[in-house]
Amino acid sequence: MSGHDHLAHCLCEITRLLWMLLLPMLLLCVVLLVVLVLVVLLLRWWLQRSRRARWASNMNPAVAFFHPYCNAGGGGERVLWCAIRALQNRYKDVDVVVYTGDVGVLAQQILDGARQRFNIVLPRPVQFVFLKNRLLVEASLYPHFTLLGQSVGSLFLGWEALNEFVPDVYVDSMGYAFTLPLFRYLGGCSVGSYVHYPTISTDMLSVVKERNPRFNNANYVSNSLFLSAFKLLYYFLFAVLYGLAGSCNDLIMVNSSWTLDHILSLWRAPNRTSVVYPPCDVSAFLDIPLDSDAESKCHRIVSVGQFRPEKDHQLQIRAFNKALRRRLDQVGGRESLKLVLIGGCRNEEDENRVLLLRGLCQELGVADRVEFKLNVSFEELKNEMSNATIGLHTMWNEHFGIGVVECMAAGKIILAHKSGGPKMDIVVPFQGGQTGFLAEDEEGYADAIDRILGLSSERRLEIRHRARQSVGRFSDNEFQVCFLAAMEPLMGTLER
């Protein structure tokens, strides 16, 4: 047999072998698919039986919110409590359930916290389902591949929630999109989302592609071509999975124009997506008098936001340090300026971050001019607002910026990051006039502080008046109207 014939014979044998293996593999795939479908149907039947048992004992339909950190003090929690209050006021015969991981506190303590921090009192009690495995969605558990780790962890946490209580309507109000398929296909629920911030965005892809160091793109990654390419592939594949999960939504609410653009590009559901600006407690700050600050000997700069890495408190401290140094030879010197950082700490990680920030203040020599106010009451927040001249915000691509709106409602001169919601929705011209200032980096913030303090008190008062008038579109009442209108398709599926 010639070499050519031998090669042909070998190829025929290999082809025959592959064909013999292909049929069993196809059969195995079909069997596994059938088993998977049967398991899904069995789980769905079991969960539906649990819901029917609930109907037998309580005829009221149930709307459940998935919010593992409902006892935190951020803007997302304010949206949660205002949404629940709106539903309870509108639908008297609907029960509201909150899935939370705050196992260390009592239900009444959570409600008391909502009243103290946000001035929100619910008309009726809510049912809390306490989840024991919230650790699975903690970022600290996944030092690498954090997005994927938290998303997989949310699947297990979502399964725990579904086992504990099967609602009729499920709303993810904290950004755990991978729980949506569980509740839709296994729980048989109508599902919706209120999106504060997409888990991944085209901006994040751009940061990695352009190899820019950020809080979520470490220097050792941005400095490596190979690691940047690998991370870009990882982000792209994750974005595909995130898009598939989000497509399970029956309705989608987003909190700003910036979030809308990203969610439309990822979830591709324009007919089911609407902008519902988050509720800002505008009215609660309107009683702060708009007096001239001409006689003020110390201008206080107040920052309101949770102590999370993306809030970039380091930028605030460094910019403040630069502005403080520029005032050494001016009237009042260092004593003429003070920075007050107000925010909530969700966990030990946030508390450690505050310690690092305090250390930075010591390192820069500004510890005597920087105050930290942690987990303050609503009354203390108002008091700090009333004494401040400037409201400071430094988060890059902030999805919306409730703290920005509250500062403007309180009549403060806002200085916000030139990106995201503040740039597109909030710090925009109103009635043909300026409502605030925007900056991007340390130098820009220091320059803006100088410009603001260099204005006459009359000019500052004019901007403060206009800013306060402009934020009426972000009030609690506006949120309630828009939220209930957006929720109508989901609530219409309830059998009452």
Coordinates of C-alpha atoms in Angstrom, one line a residue:
M1 CA 0.0 0.0 0.0
S2 CA 1.4 3.4 -1.0
G3 CA 1.9 6.2 1.4
H4 CA -1.1 8.1 -0.1
D5 CA -3.4 5.1 0.2
H6 CA -2.3 4.6 3.8
L7 CA -3.1 8.2 4.6
A8 CA -6.5 7.9 3.0
H9 CA -7.2 4.7 4.9
C10 CA -6.3 6.4 8.2
L11 CA -8.5 9.4 7.4
C12 CA -11.4 7.0 6.7
E13 CA -10.9 5.2 10.0
I14 CA -10.7 8.5 11.9
T15 CA -13.9 9.7 10.2
R16 CA -15.7 6.4 11.0
L17 CA -14.6 6.6 14.6
L18 CA -15.8 10.2 15.0
W19 CA -19.1 9.3 13.4
M20 CA -19.5 6.4 15.8
L21 CA -18.8 8.7 18.7
L22 CA -21.0 11.5 17.4
L23 CA -24.3 9.6 17.7
P24 CA -23.8 8.6 21.3
M25 CA -22.8 12.2 22.1
L26 CA -25.9 13.6 20.4
L27 CA -28.0 11.1 22.3
L28 CA -26.3 12.0 25.6
C29 CA -27.0 15.7 24.9
V30 CA -30.6 15.0 24.2
V31 CA -31.0 13.0 27.3
L32 CA -29.3 15.6 29.4
L33 CA -31.5 18.3 27.9
V34 CA -34.6 16.3 28.7
V35 CA -33.4 15.7 32.2
L36 CA -32.7 19.5 32.6
V37 CA -36.2 20.4 31.3
L38 CA -37.8 17.8 33.7
V39 CA -35.8 19.2 36.6
V40 CA -36.9 22.8 35.8
L41 CA -40.5 21.7 35.4
L42 CA -40.4 19.8 38.7
L43 CA -38.9 22.7 40.6
R44 CA -41.4 25.1 39.0
W45 CA -44.3 22.7 40.0
W46 CA -42.9 22.5 43.6
L47 CA -42.5 26.3 43.9
Q48 CA -46.0 26.9 42.4
R49 CA -47.4 24.5 45.0
S50 CA -45.8 26.7 47.7
R51 CA -47.4 29.8 46.3
R52 CA -50.8 28.1 46.0
A53 CA -50.5 27.1 49.7
R54 CA -49.9 30.8 50.5
W55 CA -53.0 31.8 48.5
A56 CA -55.0 29.3 50.5
S57 CA -54.1 30.9 53.8
N58 CA -53.8 34.5 52.6
M59 CA -55.7 35.7 49.5
N60 CA -53.7 38.8 49.0
P61 CA -51.2 38.8 46.2
A62 CA -47.6 39.6 47.0
V63 CA -45.0 41.9 45.5
A64 CA -41.4 41.2 46.6
F65 CA -38.3 43.4 46.4
F66 CA -34.9 41.8 46.3
H67 CA -32.7 44.2 48.4
P68 CA -30.1 42.4 50.4
Y69 CA -28.8 45.6 52.0
C70 CA -32.1 47.3 52.8
N71 CA -30.8 48.6 56.1
A72 CA -28.0 50.6 54.5
G73 CA -28.4 54.4 54.3
G74 CA -27.8 55.1 50.6
G75 CA -29.9 56.5 47.8
G76 CA -30.9 53.0 46.7
E77 CA -32.5 52.3 50.0
R78 CA -34.5 55.6 49.8
V79 CA -35.8 54.4 46.4
L80 CA -36.9 51.1 48.0
W81 CA -38.8 52.6 50.8
C82 CA -40.5 55.3 48.6
A83 CA -41.5 52.6 46.1
I84 CA -43.0 50.4 48.9
R85 CA -44.9 53.4 50.3
A86 CA -46.2 54.3 46.8
L87 CA -47.5 50.7 46.3
Q88 CA -49.1 50.5 49.8
N89 CA -50.9 53.8 49.3
R90 CA -52.2 52.7 45.9
Y91 CA -52.9 49.0 46.4
K92 CA -54.5 48.3 49.8
D93 CA -55.0 44.6 49.2
V94 CA -51.4 43.8 48.1
D95 CA -48.8 42.5 50.5
V96 CA -45.2 43.7 50.2
V97 CA -42.2 41.5 51.0
V98 CA -38.5 42.5 51.2
Y99 CA -35.7 40.0 50.8
T100 CA -32.9 41.2 53.0
G101 CA -29.6 39.9 54.3
D102 CA -29.6 42.1 57.4
V103 CA -30.0 39.2 59.8
G104 CA -28.4 41.1 62.7
V105 CA -31.3 43.5 63.2
L106 CA -35.1 43.2 63.8
A107 CA -37.7 44.2 61.3
Q108 CA -38.8 47.1 63.4
Q109 CA -35.3 48.4 63.6
I110 CA -35.1 48.4 59.8
L111 CA -38.3 50.4 59.6
D112 CA -37.1 52.8 62.3
G113 CA -33.9 53.3 60.3
A114 CA -35.9 54.2 57.2
R115 CA -37.8 56.8 59.3
Q116 CA -34.7 58.3 61.0
R117 CA -32.5 58.4 57.8
F118 CA -35.0 59.2 55.1
N119 CA -38.0 60.6 57.0
I120 CA -40.2 57.8 55.5
V121 CA -43.0 56.1 57.4
L122 CA -44.8 53.2 55.7
P123 CA -48.6 53.1 56.0
R124 CA -48.6 49.4 56.7
P125 CA -46.0 46.8 57.9
V126 CA -44.0 44.8 55.4
Q127 CA -42.9 41.2 55.6
F128 CA -39.1 40.7 55.8
V129 CA -37.5 37.5 54.5
F130 CA -34.1 37.3 56.1
L131 CA -31.5 35.6 53.9
K132 CA -28.6 33.9 55.7
N133 CA -26.1 33.7 52.8
R134 CA -25.6 37.4 51.9
L135 CA -21.9 36.8 52.2
L136 CA -22.1 35.2 48.7
V137 CA -22.6 38.7 47.1
E138 CA -20.0 40.5 49.2
A139 CA -17.3 41.9 46.9
S140 CA -14.6 41.1 49.5
L141 CA -15.3 37.4 48.9
Y142 CA -14.1 37.7 45.3
P143 CA -10.7 39.5 45.0
H144 CA -10.5 38.5 41.4
F145 CA -13.4 38.1 38.8
T146 CA -15.5 40.1 41.2
L147 CA -18.4 40.7 38.8
L148 CA -18.7 37.1 37.9
G149 CA -18.3 35.9 41.5
Q150 CA -21.0 38.2 42.8
S151 CA -23.3 37.3 40.0
V152 CA -22.9 33.6 40.6
G153 CA -23.3 34.3 44.3
S154 CA -26.6 36.1 43.6
L155 CA -27.9 33.0 42.0
F156 CA -27.5 31.0 45.2
L157 CA -28.9 33.9 47.3
G158 CA -31.8 34.3 44.9
W159 CA -32.5 30.5 45.2
E160 CA -32.6 30.9 49.0
A161 CA -35.0 33.8 48.6
L162 CA -37.3 31.8 46.2
N163 CA -37.3 28.8 48.6
E164 CA -38.3 31.0 51.5
F165 CA -41.1 32.9 49.7
V166 CA -42.6 32.7 46.2
P167 CA -44.1 36.1 45.3
D168 CA -46.5 37.0 42.5
V169 CA -44.4 39.9 41.3
Y170 CA -40.7 40.1 41.8
V171 CA -38.7 43.4 41.6
D172 CA -34.9 43.5 41.7
S173 CA -34.2 46.9 43.2
M174 CA -30.5 46.4 43.8
G175 CA -28.9 45.3 40.6
Y176 CA -28.8 41.5 40.9
A177 CA -30.0 40.8 37.4
F178 CA -29.0 37.2 37.4
T179 CA -31.8 36.4 39.9
L180 CA -34.4 37.4 37.3
P181 CA -34.4 34.1 35.3
L182 CA -34.8 32.2 38.6
F183 CA -38.0 34.0 39.6
R184 CA -39.4 34.2 36.1
Y185 CA -38.8 30.6 34.9
L186 CA -38.7 28.7 38.2
G187 CA -41.0 30.9 40.3
G188 CA -43.4 31.7 37.6
C189 CA -43.4 35.4 38.7
S190 CA -43.8 38.5 36.7
V191 CA -40.4 40.2 37.0
G192 CA -39.2 43.8 36.8
S193 CA -36.1 45.8 37.7
Y194 CA -35.2 49.2 39.0
V195 CA -31.7 49.8 37.7
H196 CA -29.5 52.3 39.6
Y197 CA -26.3 51.3 37.8
P198 CA -25.6 48.6 35.2
T199 CA -23.4 45.9 36.6
I200 CA -21.2 46.4 33.5
S201 CA -21.2 49.2 31.0
T202 CA -19.6 50.3 27.8
D203 CA -17.7 52.8 29.8
M204 CA -16.1 50.0 31.8
L205 CA -15.1 48.3 28.6
S206 CA -13.6 51.5 27.3
V207 CA -11.5 52.0 30.5
V208 CA -10.0 48.5 30.1
K209 CA -9.6 48.9 26.3
E210 CA -7.8 52.3 26.7
R211 CA -5.8 50.8 29.7
N212 CA -6.8 53.6 32.1
P213 CA -6.2 52.9 35.8
R214 CA -9.4 53.2 37.9
F215 CA -10.8 51.8 41.2
N216 CA -12.0 48.8 39.2
N217 CA -9.0 48.6 36.9
A218 CA -5.8 48.0 38.9
N219 CA -2.5 49.5 37.8
Y220 CA -1.0 46.1 37.2
V221 CA -3.8 45.2 34.8
S222 CA -3.7 48.6 32.9
N223 CA 0.1 48.3 32.6
S224 CA -0.1 44.9 30.9
L225 CA -1.2 44.4 27.3
F226 CA -2.0 40.7 27.9
L227 CA -4.0 41.2 31.1
S228 CA -5.9 44.1 29.6
A229 CA -6.8 42.0 26.5
F230 CA -7.9 39.1 28.8
K231 CA -9.9 41.4 31.0
L232 CA -11.6 43.0 27.9
L233 CA -12.6 39.5 26.8
Y234 CA -13.9 38.7 30.3
Y235 CA -15.9 41.9 30.4
F236 CA -17.3 41.2 26.9
L237 CA -18.5 37.7 27.7
F238 CA -19.9 38.9 31.0
A239 CA -21.8 41.7 29.2
V240 CA -23.4 39.0 26.9
L241 CA -24.5 37.0 30.0
Y242 CA -25.8 40.2 31.7
G243 CA -27.7 41.0 28.6
L244 CA -29.4 37.6 28.5
A245 CA -30.3 37.9 32.2
G246 CA -31.7 41.4 31.8
S247 CA -33.8 40.3 28.8
C248 CA -36.0 38.3 31.2
N249 CA -37.5 41.5 32.5
D250 CA -41.2 42.2 31.9
L251 CA -40.5 45.9 32.7
I252 CA -37.4 47.9 33.3
M253 CA -37.1 51.2 35.2
V254 CA -33.8 53.2 35.1
N255 CA -32.9 56.1 37.2
S256 CA -31.3 58.5 34.7
S257 CA -30.6 59.2 31.0
W258 CA -27.1 57.9 31.5
T259 CA -28.3 54.6 32.8
L260 CA -31.0 54.4 30.1
D261 CA -28.4 54.6 27.3
H262 CA -26.3 51.8 28.8
I263 CA -29.3 49.5 29.6
L264 CA -30.7 49.9 26.1
S265 CA -27.4 48.9 24.6
L266 CA -27.1 45.8 27.0
W267 CA -30.7 44.6 27.4
R268 CA -32.2 45.8 24.1
A269 CA -35.7 46.2 25.4
P270 CA -36.7 49.8 24.5
N271 CA -40.5 49.1 24.6
R272 CA -40.2 47.8 28.2
T273 CA -37.8 50.5 29.5
S274 CA -38.6 53.9 31.0
V275 CA -36.8 56.5 33.1
V276 CA -38.1 56.9 36.6
Y277 CA -36.0 59.5 38.4
P278 CA -35.3 58.4 42.0
P279 CA -37.2 60.2 44.8
C280 CA -35.2 62.9 46.4
D281 CA -36.4 64.4 49.7
V282 CA -36.7 67.9 48.1
S283 CA -39.5 69.1 50.4
A284 CA -37.6 68.2 53.6
F285 CA -34.8 70.6 52.6
L286 CA -36.9 73.5 51.5
D287 CA -37.3 74.9 55.0
I288 CA -33.5 75.6 55.1
P289 CA -33.4 79.4 54.7
L290 CA -31.6 80.8 51.7
D291 CA -29.7 83.6 53.5
S292 CA -26.7 85.5 52.3
D293 CA -23.4 84.0 53.4
A294 CA -21.5 87.3 53.2
E295 CA -20.8 87.3 56.9
S296 CA -19.6 83.7 57.0
K297 CA -16.1 83.3 58.5
C298 CA -15.8 79.6 57.6
H299 CA -17.2 78.1 54.4
R300 CA -18.1 74.5 55.0
I301 CA -18.0 72.0 52.1
V302 CA -20.3 69.0 52.6
S303 CA -20.2 65.7 50.8
V304 CA -23.1 63.2 51.1
G305 CA -22.6 59.6 50.0
Q306 CA -21.9 56.1 51.2
F307 CA -18.2 55.3 51.8
R308 CA -17.8 53.1 48.8
P309 CA -14.7 53.1 46.5
E310 CA -16.5 54.5 43.5
K311 CA -17.5 57.6 45.4
D312 CA -13.9 58.6 45.3
H313 CA -13.6 60.4 48.6
Q314 CA -9.8 60.4 48.1
L315 CA -10.3 62.9 45.3
Q316 CA -12.4 65.1 47.6
I317 CA -9.7 65.2 50.2
R318 CA -6.9 65.8 47.8
A319 CA -8.8 68.6 46.0
F320 CA -9.7 70.1 49.3
N321 CA -6.1 70.0 50.4
K322 CA -5.1 71.9 47.2
A323 CA -7.9 74.5 47.7
L324 CA -6.9 74.9 51.4
R325 CA -3.2 75.6 50.5
R326 CA -4.3 78.3 48.1
R327 CA -6.1 80.1 50.9
L328 CA -3.1 80.3 53.3
D329 CA -2.4 83.9 52.2
Q330 CA -6.1 85.0 52.2
V331 CA -8.3 86.4 54.9
G332 CA -9.0 83.7 57.4
G333 CA -6.4 81.3 56.0
R334 CA -7.0 77.6 56.8
E335 CA -9.7 78.4 59.3
S336 CA -11.9 79.8 56.4
L337 CA -12.6 76.3 54.9
K338 CA -13.8 73.0 56.3
L339 CA -14.7 69.7 54.6
V340 CA -17.5 67.5 56.1
L341 CA -17.8 63.9 54.8
I342 CA -21.3 62.5 55.6
G343 CA -22.1 58.9 54.7
G344 CA -23.3 55.4 55.6
C345 CA -21.1 52.4 56.3
R346 CA -22.6 49.1 55.1
N347 CA -20.1 46.8 56.5
E348 CA -16.5 46.3 57.9
E349 CA -15.1 47.0 54.5
D350 CA -16.6 50.4 54.4
E351 CA -15.4 51.1 57.9
N352 CA -11.9 50.2 57.0
R353 CA -12.2 52.5 54.0
V354 CA -13.0 55.4 56.4
L355 CA -9.9 54.5 58.4
L356 CA -7.8 54.8 55.2
L357 CA -9.4 58.1 54.4
R358 CA -8.6 59.4 57.9
G359 CA -5.0 58.3 57.4
L360 CA -4.9 60.2 54.1
C361 CA -6.1 63.3 56.0
Q362 CA -3.2 62.9 58.5
E363 CA -0.7 62.3 55.7
L364 CA -1.8 65.6 53.9
G365 CA -2.0 67.5 57.1
V366 CA -5.7 68.4 56.8
A367 CA -7.1 66.2 59.6
D368 CA -8.0 69.3 61.6
R369 CA -10.1 70.7 58.7
V370 CA -11.9 67.4 57.8
E371 CA -14.8 65.9 59.7
F372 CA -16.3 62.5 59.2
K373 CA -20.0 62.0 60.0
L374 CA -21.1 58.3 59.8
N375 CA -24.6 57.0 59.7
V376 CA -26.1 60.3 60.8
S377 CA -29.8 60.9 61.5
F378 CA -31.9 62.9 59.1
E379 CA -32.0 65.8 61.4
E380 CA -28.2 65.9 61.7
L381 CA -27.9 65.7 58.0
K382 CA -30.2 68.7 57.6
N383 CA -28.3 70.6 60.2
E384 CA -25.0 70.0 58.3
M385 CA -26.7 71.0 55.1
S386 CA -27.9 74.3 56.5
N387 CA -24.4 75.3 57.7
A388 CA -22.7 74.4 54.4
T389 CA -21.8 76.7 51.4
I390 CA -20.8 74.0 48.9
G391 CA -22.1 70.5 48.2
L392 CA -19.3 68.2 46.9
H393 CA -19.7 65.2 44.6
T394 CA -16.8 63.3 42.9
M395 CA -18.1 60.0 41.6
W396 CA -17.2 59.3 38.0
N397 CA -20.2 58.3 35.9
E398 CA -22.6 58.5 38.9
H399 CA -25.8 56.8 37.7
F400 CA -27.9 59.6 39.1
G401 CA -26.9 61.5 42.2
I402 CA -29.5 61.8 44.9
G403 CA -27.0 63.6 47.2
V404 CA -26.4 66.1 44.4
V405 CA -30.2 66.9 44.2
E406 CA -30.5 67.1 48.0
C407 CA -27.6 69.6 48.2
M408 CA -29.3 71.8 45.5
A409 CA -32.7 71.5 47.3
A410 CA -31.0 72.7 50.5
G411 CA -29.7 75.7 48.6
K412 CA -26.0 74.8 48.4
I413 CA -23.7 75.6 45.5
I414 CA -23.2 72.1 44.0
L415 CA -19.8 71.0 42.7
A416 CA -20.3 67.7 40.9
H417 CA -18.4 65.3 38.6
K418 CA -18.6 66.2 35.0
S419 CA -20.1 62.8 33.9
G420 CA -23.2 60.6 34.3
G421 CA -26.4 61.7 35.9
P422 CA -25.1 65.0 37.3
K423 CA -23.9 66.2 33.9
M424 CA -26.9 64.9 31.9
D425 CA -29.9 65.3 34.2
I426 CA -29.2 67.4 37.3
V427 CA -26.6 70.2 37.0
V428 CA -28.0 71.6 33.8
P429 CA -29.2 75.1 32.9
F430 CA -32.6 76.1 34.3
Q431 CA -34.6 79.0 33.0
G432 CA -31.5 80.0 31.0
G433 CA -29.2 80.2 34.1
Q434 CA -26.5 78.3 35.9
T435 CA -27.4 75.8 38.6
G436 CA -24.0 74.6 39.7
F437 CA -20.5 73.7 38.8
L438 CA -18.8 70.6 37.3
A439 CA -15.2 69.3 37.4
E440 CA -13.3 66.2 36.5
D441 CA -9.9 66.0 38.4
E442 CA -8.1 67.3 41.5
E443 CA -7.0 70.5 39.8
G444 CA -10.4 71.2 38.3
Y445 CA -12.1 70.8 41.7
A446 CA -9.7 73.1 43.4
D447 CA -10.2 75.7 40.7
A448 CA -14.0 75.4 41.0
I449 CA -13.9 75.8 44.7
D450 CA -11.8 79.0 44.2
R451 CA -14.3 80.3 41.6
I452 CA -17.3 79.6 43.9
L453 CA -15.7 81.3 46.9
G454 CA -14.6 84.1 44.6
L455 CA -18.1 85.0 43.6
S456 CA -20.0 87.7 45.4
S457 CA -22.5 86.5 48.0
E458 CA -25.3 87.9 45.8
R459 CA -24.2 85.9 42.8
R460 CA -23.9 82.7 44.9
L461 CA -27.4 83.4 46.3
E462 CA -28.8 83.7 42.7
I463 CA -27.3 80.3 41.7
R464 CA -28.7 78.7 44.9
H465 CA -32.2 80.0 44.3
R466 CA -32.2 78.7 40.7
A467 CA -30.8 75.3 41.7
R468 CA -33.5 74.9 44.4
Q469 CA -36.2 75.7 41.8
S470 CA -34.7 73.3 39.3
V471 CA -35.0 70.1 41.4
G472 CA -38.7 70.0 41.8
R473 CA -38.8 67.4 39.0
F474 CA -37.0 65.0 41.4
S475 CA -39.5 65.2 44.3
D476 CA -41.1 62.3 46.1
N477 CA -44.5 63.1 44.5
E478 CA -43.0 63.0 41.0
F479 CA -41.4 59.6 41.8
Q480 CA -44.6 58.2 43.1
V481 CA -46.6 59.2 40.0
C482 CA -43.9 57.9 37.5
F483 CA -43.2 54.7 39.5
L484 CA -46.8 53.7 39.8
A485 CA -47.4 54.4 36.0
A486 CA -44.3 52.2 35.2
M487 CA -45.5 49.4 37.5
E488 CA -49.0 49.2 36.1
P489 CA -48.3 46.4 33.6
L490 CA -46.8 44.2 36.4
M491 CA -49.5 45.0 38.9
G492 CA -52.1 44.3 36.2
T493 CA -51.0 40.7 36.2
L494 CA -52.0 40.2 39.9
E495 CA -55.2 38.2 40.7
R496 CA -57.0 40.2 43.4

